[in-house]
Amino acid sequence: GVPENVKDFFTAEAEMFLGDLVFASGGAPSKTRAKQLIEQGAVSLSGEVIKDFRKKVKIEDGALLKAGKRFFVRLRKEK
């Protein structure tokens, strides 16, 4: 399940490459590690597993990013 106290990640970007998003939000300590997690199928956005670290994903307010087993972050659009 999803933990109750999920941190918010604020960004003004409309879309980001998935690898950059995982790294920027704290889901991985490096872009290399972010790429590995994504290619292993350990990253999902709103429940959808994405295995292409170069995929541009829309930043939707409230979307849930999961990286690995225990990292969750809620995407928030900066207004």
XYZ file of C-alpha atoms in Angstrom:
79
model
C 0.000 0.000 0.000
C 0.850 3.660 -0.197
C 2.101 5.299 3.002
C -0.140 8.012 4.435
C 2.576 10.637 4.794
C 3.684 10.820 1.174
C 5.977 13.781 0.499
C 5.082 16.313 -2.171
C 7.457 17.156 -5.005
C 6.775 20.614 -6.414
C 7.794 21.531 -9.942
C 6.834 24.225 -12.404
C 7.623 21.909 -15.336
C 4.712 20.769 -17.509
C 6.544 17.576 -18.406
C 9.863 15.938 -17.606
C 11.890 12.984 -18.760
C 11.099 10.135 -16.377
C 14.766 9.623 -15.446
C 15.139 13.289 -14.533
C 11.908 13.212 -12.537
C 12.966 10.181 -10.473
C 16.324 11.810 -9.722
C 14.988 15.327 -9.057
C 12.252 14.098 -6.710
C 14.730 12.104 -4.633
C 13.737 8.648 -5.864
C 17.332 7.849 -6.800
C 20.729 9.203 -5.675
C 21.916 9.611 -9.288
C 20.552 9.688 -12.821
C 22.378 6.416 -13.489
C 20.557 4.757 -10.593
C 17.270 6.290 -11.742
C 17.821 4.742 -15.185
C 18.553 1.332 -13.613
C 15.410 1.436 -11.473
C 13.293 2.419 -14.472
C 14.747 -0.294 -16.724
C 14.166 -2.882 -13.966
C 10.476 -1.967 -13.942
C 10.721 -0.548 -10.412
C 9.228 2.845 -11.300
C 5.570 3.644 -11.775
C 3.575 6.817 -12.256
C -0.025 6.669 -11.026
C 0.172 2.873 -11.039
C 1.555 2.552 -14.577
C 5.000 0.957 -14.810
C 7.207 2.811 -17.307
C 10.484 1.232 -18.418
C 11.790 3.998 -20.698
C 13.856 6.552 -18.774
C 13.735 8.918 -21.771
C 9.943 8.953 -21.849
C 8.525 12.435 -21.337
C 5.848 12.269 -18.689
C 3.225 14.909 -17.974
C 3.409 16.446 -14.529
C -0.146 16.027 -13.303
C -1.040 17.519 -9.948
C -1.535 14.745 -7.413
C 0.023 11.974 -9.525
C 1.875 9.374 -7.465
C 5.435 8.468 -8.408
C 6.843 5.242 -7.001
C 10.514 4.259 -7.287
C 11.750 1.000 -5.835
C 9.827 -0.645 -3.012
C 9.585 2.180 -0.532
C 9.926 5.543 -2.267
C 6.702 7.407 -2.956
C 6.245 11.045 -3.873
C 3.168 13.014 -4.884
C 3.674 15.376 -7.820
C 2.512 18.941 -7.302
C 2.370 21.730 -9.856
C 3.845 24.996 -8.695
C 1.385 27.759 -9.406
